[in-house]
Amino acid sequence: WIRGNPNAPVTMVEYADFECPACQAYYPVIEQVFDASSSTVRMVFREFPLPQHADAIPSAKAAEAAGNQGKFWEMYSLIYPNHADWETLSDPTSVFVGYAQKLGLNISQFTSDMNSAVVAKKISDSVSVGTAAGIDATPTFFLNGHRIQNPESYDEFITAIQNAASSTTP
C-alpha cells in the first residue's frame, strides 16, 4: 500500500504488525513524519504479522479487505489508534466490521475478502518477502531500499529522510 508523492525522492517502506506494541507506538510518529514530508516521501506499508500476536492476522486481513475497496489507509488509521478495542478479543472480527461500516464499505464484500484465500496469500507473500530481506521484528523500516535502524524520535526520522533525499541522484 502506497501513499504520498509518486515522484518523491525518498521511498520509506515499513514492515509492520498491527498488534505489535512497538508498531502502535510508532504509528503517531509515522503519521507526523508523513504529514510533514508528504512531498518528499512516498510511504509503503507491508504486512508482517508476527506469530506471537493472536490478532495480527485478523487485523492484517481487515486492512487488506478495506484496501480492496480503496480504503486501506482509512482502515489503518482506525486499527492502530483503537487497538485497545480489539487486541484482547478472541475474535475481533465484529470490531473490524464496525470499522468497515464506519468507512462506508460494502460489508458483504469486506467480510468475504477478510476470509478469502487471495487476502491470506497477499499477507503470506508480504511476510515471505520480508523474511527473505532478513526481517525478524516489527516495525522495520527501509529508506530508498536501505534498511535503517529504527529512529528513536520524529527528529531522527526527519533527519534520516533528509539524508536519504540528499543522497538521491537525479
Coordinates of N, CA and C in Angstrom, one line a residue:
W1 N 0.9 -1.2 0.0 CA 0.0 0.0 0.0 C 0.9 1.2 0.0
I2 N 0.6 2.1 -0.9 CA 1.5 3.3 -1.1 C 0.7 4.6 -1.0
R3 N 1.3 5.5 -0.4 CA 0.7 6.9 -0.3 C 1.8 7.9 -0.4
G4 N 1.4 9.1 -0.8 CA 2.4 10.2 -1.0 C 2.7 10.5 -2.4
N5 N 3.6 11.3 -2.6 CA 4.1 11.8 -3.9 C 4.7 10.6 -4.7
P6 N 4.1 10.2 -5.8 CA 4.6 9.1 -6.6 C 6.0 9.4 -7.1
N7 N 6.4 10.7 -7.2 CA 7.7 11.1 -7.7 C 8.7 11.6 -6.6
A8 N 8.3 11.2 -5.4 CA 9.1 11.6 -4.2 C 10.5 11.1 -4.3
P9 N 11.5 11.8 -3.8 CA 12.9 11.4 -3.9 C 13.2 10.3 -2.9
V10 N 12.3 10.1 -1.9 CA 12.5 9.1 -0.9 C 11.3 8.1 -0.8
T11 N 11.6 6.9 -0.8 CA 10.6 5.9 -0.5 C 10.9 5.2 0.8
M12 N 9.9 5.3 1.7 CA 10.0 4.7 3.0 C 9.1 3.5 3.0
V13 N 9.7 2.3 3.3 CA 8.9 1.1 3.4 C 8.9 0.7 4.9
E14 N 7.7 0.4 5.4 CA 7.6 -0.1 6.7 C 6.9 -1.5 6.7
Y15 N 7.6 -2.4 7.3 CA 7.0 -3.8 7.6 C 6.5 -3.7 9.0
A16 N 5.2 -4.0 9.1 CA 4.6 -3.8 10.4 C 3.5 -4.8 10.7
D17 N 3.2 -4.9 12.0 CA 2.2 -5.8 12.6 C 1.2 -4.9 13.4
F18 N 0.0 -4.9 13.0 CA -1.0 -4.0 13.7 C -1.1 -4.3 15.2
E19 N -0.8 -5.5 15.6 CA -0.9 -5.7 17.1 C 0.4 -5.5 17.8
C20 N 1.5 -5.3 17.1 CA 2.8 -5.1 17.7 C 2.8 -3.8 18.5
P21 N 3.1 -3.8 19.8 CA 3.1 -2.6 20.6 C 4.1 -1.6 20.1
A22 N 5.3 -2.0 19.6 CA 6.2 -1.0 19.0 C 5.7 -0.4 17.8
C23 N 5.0 -1.1 16.9 CA 4.4 -0.5 15.7 C 3.3 0.5 16.1
Q24 N 2.5 0.1 17.2 CA 1.5 1.0 17.6 C 2.1 2.3 18.2
A25 N 3.2 2.2 18.9 CA 3.9 3.4 19.4 C 4.5 4.2 18.3
Y26 N 4.9 3.6 17.2 CA 5.5 4.3 16.1 C 4.4 5.0 15.2
Y27 N 3.2 4.5 15.3 CA 2.1 5.0 14.4 C 1.9 6.5 14.4
P28 N 1.8 7.2 15.6 CA 1.6 8.6 15.6 C 2.9 9.4 15.0
V29 N 4.0 8.8 15.3 CA 5.3 9.4 14.7 C 5.3 9.3 13.2
I30 N 4.9 8.1 12.7 CA 4.9 7.9 11.2 C 3.9 8.9 10.6
E31 N 2.8 9.0 11.2 CA 1.7 10.0 10.7 C 2.3 11.4 10.7
Q32 N 3.0 11.8 11.8 CA 3.5 13.1 11.9 C 4.6 13.3 10.8
V33 N 5.5 12.3 10.6 CA 6.5 12.3 9.6 C 5.9 12.5 8.2
F34 N 4.9 11.7 7.9 CA 4.2 11.7 6.6 C 3.6 13.1 6.4
D35 N 2.9 13.6 7.4 CA 2.2 14.9 7.3 C 3.3 16.0 6.9
A36 N 4.4 15.9 7.6 CA 5.5 16.9 7.3 C 6.3 16.7 6.1
S37 N 6.3 15.5 5.5 CA 7.2 15.1 4.4 C 6.5 14.5 3.2
S38 N 5.1 14.7 3.1 CA 4.4 14.0 2.0 C 4.9 14.3 0.6
S39 N 5.5 15.5 0.4 CA 6.0 15.8 -0.9 C 7.4 15.1 -1.1
T40 N 8.1 14.8 -0.1 CA 9.4 14.3 -0.1 C 9.4 12.7 0.0
V41 N 8.4 12.2 0.6 CA 8.4 10.8 1.0 C 7.2 10.1 0.4
R42 N 7.4 9.0 -0.3 CA 6.4 8.0 -0.7 C 6.4 6.9 0.4
M43 N 5.3 6.7 1.0 CA 5.3 5.6 2.1 C 4.7 4.4 1.6
V44 N 5.3 3.3 1.9 CA 4.8 1.9 1.5 C 4.7 1.1 2.8
F45 N 3.5 0.5 2.9 CA 3.2 -0.3 4.1 C 3.2 -1.8 3.6
R46 N 3.9 -2.6 4.3 CA 3.8 -4.1 4.0 C 3.5 -4.8 5.3
E47 N 2.6 -5.8 5.1 CA 2.2 -6.6 6.3 C 3.3 -7.5 6.7
F48 N 3.5 -7.6 8.0 CA 4.4 -8.6 8.6 C 3.9 -9.0 10.0
P49 N 2.7 -9.7 10.0 CA 2.1 -10.1 11.2 C 3.0 -11.1 11.9
L50 N 3.3 -10.9 13.2 CA 4.1 -11.8 14.0 C 3.3 -12.9 14.6
P51 N 3.8 -14.1 14.6 CA 3.0 -15.3 15.1 C 2.7 -15.2 16.6
Q52 N 3.4 -14.4 17.4 CA 3.1 -14.3 18.8 C 1.9 -13.4 19.1
H53 N 1.4 -12.7 18.1 CA 0.3 -11.8 18.3 C -1.0 -12.4 17.7
A54 N -1.9 -12.9 18.5 CA -3.1 -13.6 18.1 C -3.9 -12.9 17.1
D55 N -4.0 -11.6 17.2 CA -4.9 -10.8 16.3 C -4.2 -10.1 15.2
A56 N -2.9 -10.4 15.0 CA -2.1 -9.8 14.0 C -2.7 -10.2 12.6
I57 N -3.0 -11.4 12.4 CA -3.5 -11.9 11.1 C -4.9 -11.3 10.8
P58 N -5.8 -11.4 11.8 CA -7.2 -10.8 11.6 C -7.1 -9.3 11.3
S59 N -6.2 -8.6 12.0 CA -6.1 -7.1 11.7 C -5.5 -6.8 10.4
A60 N -4.6 -7.6 10.0 CA -4.0 -7.5 8.6 C -5.0 -7.8 7.6
K61 N -5.8 -8.8 7.8 CA -6.9 -9.2 6.8 C -7.9 -8.1 6.7
A62 N -8.2 -7.4 7.9 CA -9.2 -6.3 7.9 C -8.6 -5.2 7.0
A63 N -7.4 -4.8 7.2 CA -6.8 -3.7 6.5 C -6.7 -4.1 5.0
E64 N -6.4 -5.3 4.6 CA -6.3 -5.7 3.2 C -7.7 -5.7 2.6
A65 N -8.7 -6.2 3.4 CA -10.1 -6.2 2.8 C -10.6 -4.8 2.6
A66 N -10.3 -3.9 3.5 CA -10.6 -2.5 3.3 C -9.9 -1.9 2.1
G67 N -8.7 -2.3 1.9 CA -7.9 -1.9 0.8 C -8.5 -2.3 -0.6
N68 N -9.1 -3.5 -0.6 CA -9.7 -3.9 -1.8 C -10.9 -3.0 -2.2
Q69 N -11.3 -2.2 -1.3 CA -12.4 -1.2 -1.6 C -11.8 0.2 -1.6
G70 N -10.5 0.3 -1.7 CA -9.9 1.6 -1.8 C -9.7 2.3 -0.4
K71 N -9.9 1.6 0.7 CA -9.8 2.3 2.0 C -8.8 1.7 2.9
F72 N -7.6 1.2 2.4 CA -6.6 0.7 3.2 C -6.2 1.7 4.3
W73 N -5.7 2.9 3.8 CA -5.2 3.8 4.8 C -6.2 4.3 5.8
E74 N -7.5 4.4 5.4 CA -8.5 4.8 6.4 C -8.7 3.7 7.4
M75 N -8.6 2.4 7.0 CA -8.7 1.3 8.0 C -7.4 1.3 8.9
Y76 N -6.3 1.5 8.3 CA -5.0 1.6 9.0 C -5.2 2.6 10.1
S77 N -5.8 3.8 9.8 CA -6.0 4.9 10.7 C -7.0 4.6 11.8
L78 N -7.8 3.6 11.6 CA -8.7 3.1 12.7 C -8.1 2.0 13.5
I79 N -7.4 1.1 12.9 CA -6.9 -0.1 13.6 C -5.8 0.3 14.6
Y80 N -4.8 1.1 14.2 CA -3.8 1.5 15.2 C -4.2 2.3 16.4
P81 N -4.9 3.4 16.2 CA -5.2 4.2 17.4 C -6.3 3.6 18.3
N82 N -7.0 2.6 17.8 CA -8.1 2.0 18.5 C -7.8 0.5 18.9
H83 N -6.5 0.2 19.0 CA -6.1 -1.2 19.2 C -6.6 -1.7 20.5
A84 N -6.9 -0.9 21.5 CA -7.4 -1.4 22.8 C -8.8 -2.0 22.6
D85 N -9.5 -1.6 21.5 CA -10.9 -2.1 21.2 C -10.9 -3.6 20.8
W86 N -9.8 -4.0 20.2 CA -9.8 -5.3 19.6 C -8.7 -6.3 20.0
E87 N -7.5 -5.8 20.5 CA -6.4 -6.7 20.6 C -6.4 -7.7 21.7
T88 N -7.4 -7.6 22.6 CA -7.5 -8.7 23.6 C -8.7 -9.6 23.3
L89 N -9.4 -9.4 22.2 CA -10.6 -10.2 21.9 C -10.1 -11.5 21.3
S90 N -10.9 -12.6 21.6 CA -10.5 -13.9 20.9 C -10.9 -13.9 19.5
D91 N -11.9 -13.0 19.1 CA -12.3 -12.9 17.7 C -12.7 -11.4 17.5
P92 N -11.7 -10.6 16.9 CA -12.0 -9.2 16.8 C -12.8 -8.8 15.5
T93 N -13.3 -9.8 14.8 CA -14.0 -9.6 13.5 C -15.1 -8.5 13.6
S94 N -15.9 -8.6 14.7 CA -17.0 -7.7 14.8 C -16.5 -6.3 14.9
V95 N -15.4 -6.0 15.6 CA -14.9 -4.7 15.7 C -14.4 -4.2 14.3
F96 N -13.8 -5.1 13.6 CA -13.3 -4.7 12.2 C -14.5 -4.4 11.3
V97 N -15.5 -5.2 11.4 CA -16.7 -5.0 10.6 C -17.3 -3.6 11.0
G98 N -17.3 -3.3 12.3 CA -17.8 -2.0 12.7 C -17.0 -0.8 12.1
Y99 N -15.6 -1.0 12.0 CA -14.8 0.0 11.4 C -15.2 0.1 9.9
A100 N -15.4 -1.1 9.3 CA -15.8 -1.1 7.8 C -17.1 -0.3 7.6
Q101 N -18.0 -0.5 8.5 CA -19.3 0.2 8.4 C -19.0 1.7 8.5
K102 N -18.2 2.1 9.5 CA -17.9 3.5 9.7 C -17.2 4.1 8.4
L103 N -16.5 3.3 7.7 CA -15.8 3.7 6.5 C -16.8 3.7 5.2
G104 N -18.0 3.1 5.4 CA -18.9 3.1 4.3 C -18.6 2.0 3.3
L105 N -17.9 0.9 3.8 CA -17.6 -0.2 2.9 C -18.8 -1.1 2.7
N106 N -18.7 -1.9 1.6 CA -19.7 -2.9 1.3 C -19.3 -4.0 2.3
I107 N -20.1 -4.3 3.3 CA -19.8 -5.2 4.4 C -19.8 -6.7 3.9
S108 N -20.6 -7.0 3.0 CA -20.6 -8.4 2.4 C -19.3 -8.6 1.7
Q109 N -18.8 -7.7 0.9 CA -17.5 -7.8 0.2 C -16.4 -7.8 1.2
F110 N -16.5 -6.9 2.2 CA -15.4 -6.8 3.2 C -15.2 -8.1 4.0
T111 N -16.3 -8.7 4.4 CA -16.2 -10.0 5.2 C -15.8 -11.1 4.3
S112 N -16.2 -11.1 3.1 CA -15.8 -12.1 2.1 C -14.3 -12.0 1.8
D113 N -13.9 -10.8 1.6 CA -12.4 -10.5 1.4 C -11.6 -10.9 2.6
M114 N -12.1 -10.6 3.8 CA -11.3 -10.9 5.0 C -11.1 -12.4 5.1
N115 N -12.0 -13.2 4.6 CA -11.9 -14.6 4.7 C -11.4 -15.3 3.4
S116 N -11.0 -14.5 2.5 CA -10.5 -15.0 1.2 C -9.1 -15.5 1.2
A117 N -8.9 -16.5 0.3 CA -7.5 -17.0 0.1 C -6.6 -16.0 -0.6
V118 N -7.2 -15.1 -1.4 CA -6.4 -14.1 -2.0 C -5.8 -13.1 -1.0
V119 N -6.6 -12.7 0.0 CA -6.1 -11.8 1.0 C -5.0 -12.5 1.9
A120 N -5.3 -13.8 2.2 CA -4.4 -14.6 3.0 C -3.1 -14.7 2.3
K121 N -3.1 -15.0 1.0 CA -1.9 -15.1 0.2 C -1.1 -13.8 0.1
K122 N -1.8 -12.7 0.0 CA -1.1 -11.4 -0.1 C -0.3 -11.2 1.2
I123 N -0.9 -11.5 2.3 CA -0.3 -11.3 3.6 C 0.9 -12.3 3.7
S124 N 0.7 -13.5 3.3 CA 1.7 -14.5 3.4 C 2.9 -14.1 2.5
D125 N 2.6 -13.7 1.3 CA 3.6 -13.2 0.3 C 4.4 -12.1 0.9
S126 N 3.8 -11.1 1.6 CA 4.4 -10.0 2.2 C 5.4 -10.5 3.2
V127 N 5.0 -11.4 4.1 CA 5.8 -12.0 5.1 C 7.0 -12.7 4.5
S128 N 6.8 -13.4 3.4 CA 7.9 -14.2 2.7 C 8.9 -13.2 2.2
V129 N 8.5 -12.1 1.6 CA 9.4 -11.1 1.0 C 10.2 -10.5 2.2
G130 N 9.5 -10.1 3.3 CA 10.2 -9.6 4.4 C 11.2 -10.5 5.1
T131 N 10.8 -11.8 5.2 CA 11.7 -12.8 5.8 C 12.9 -12.9 4.9
A132 N 12.7 -12.9 3.6 CA 13.9 -13.0 2.6 C 14.8 -11.8 2.8
A133 N 14.2 -10.7 3.2 CA 15.0 -9.5 3.4 C 15.7 -9.4 4.7
G134 N 15.5 -10.5 5.5 CA 16.1 -10.5 6.8 C 15.3 -10.0 8.0
I135 N 14.1 -9.6 7.7 CA 13.2 -9.0 8.8 C 12.8 -10.1 9.8
D136 N 13.0 -9.8 11.1 CA 12.5 -10.8 12.1 C 11.8 -10.0 13.2
A137 N 11.6 -8.7 13.1 CA 10.9 -8.0 14.1 C 10.2 -6.8 13.4
T138 N 9.2 -6.3 14.1 CA 8.5 -5.1 13.6 C 8.5 -4.0 14.6
P139 N 8.4 -2.7 14.2 CA 8.5 -2.3 12.8 C 9.9 -2.4 12.3
T140 N 10.0 -2.6 11.0 CA 11.3 -2.5 10.3 C 11.1 -1.5 9.1
F141 N 12.1 -0.6 9.0 CA 12.0 0.5 8.0 C 13.1 0.4 7.0
F142 N 12.8 0.8 5.8 CA 13.8 0.9 4.7 C 13.6 2.3 4.1
L143 N 14.7 3.0 3.8 CA 14.6 4.3 3.1 C 15.4 4.1 1.8
N144 N 14.7 4.3 0.7 CA 15.3 4.0 -0.7 C 16.0 2.7 -0.8
G145 N 15.4 1.7 -0.2 CA 15.9 0.3 -0.4 C 17.0 -0.1 0.7
H146 N 17.3 0.8 1.6 CA 18.3 0.5 2.6 C 17.7 0.4 3.9
R147 N 17.9 -0.7 4.6 CA 17.3 -0.9 5.9 C 18.0 0.1 6.9
I148 N 17.2 0.7 7.7 CA 17.7 1.7 8.7 C 17.4 1.2 10.1
Q149 N 18.3 1.7 11.0 CA 18.0 1.4 12.4 C 16.8 2.3 12.8
N150 N 15.8 1.7 13.5 CA 14.6 2.4 13.8 C 14.9 3.8 14.5
P151 N 14.5 4.9 13.9 CA 14.7 6.2 14.6 C 14.0 6.2 15.9
E152 N 14.6 6.9 16.9 CA 14.0 7.0 18.2 C 13.1 8.2 18.4
S153 N 13.0 9.0 17.4 CA 12.1 10.2 17.5 C 11.7 10.7 16.2
Y154 N 10.8 11.6 16.2 CA 10.3 12.3 15.0 C 11.5 13.0 14.3
D155 N 12.4 13.7 15.1 CA 13.5 14.4 14.5 C 14.5 13.5 13.9
E156 N 14.7 12.3 14.5 CA 15.6 11.3 13.8 C 15.0 10.8 12.5
F157 N 13.7 10.6 12.5 CA 13.1 10.2 11.2 C 13.3 11.3 10.1
I158 N 13.0 12.5 10.5 CA 13.2 13.6 9.5 C 14.6 13.7 9.0
T159 N 15.6 13.6 9.9 CA 17.0 13.7 9.5 C 17.3 12.5 8.6
A160 N 16.8 11.3 8.9 CA 17.1 10.2 8.0 C 16.5 10.4 6.6
I161 N 15.3 11.0 6.6 CA 14.6 11.2 5.3 C 15.4 12.3 4.5
Q162 N 15.8 13.3 5.2 CA 16.6 14.4 4.6 C 17.9 13.9 4.0
N163 N 18.6 13.0 4.8 CA 19.8 12.4 4.3 C 19.6 11.5 3.1
A164 N 18.5 10.8 3.2 CA 18.1 9.9 2.0 C 17.8 10.7 0.8
A165 N 17.1 11.8 1.0 CA 16.7 12.7 -0.1 C 18.0 13.4 -0.7
S166 N 18.9 13.8 0.1 CA 20.1 14.5 -0.4 C 21.1 13.5 -1.1
S167 N 21.0 12.2 -0.8 CA 21.9 11.3 -1.4 C 21.3 10.6 -2.7
T168 N 20.1 11.1 -3.0 CA 19.4 10.6 -4.2 C 20.0 11.3 -5.5
T169 N 20.4 10.5 -6.4 CA 20.9 11.1 -7.7 C 19.7 11.3 -8.6
P170 N 19.7 12.5 -9.3 CA 18.6 12.8 -10.2 C 18.6 11.8 -11.4

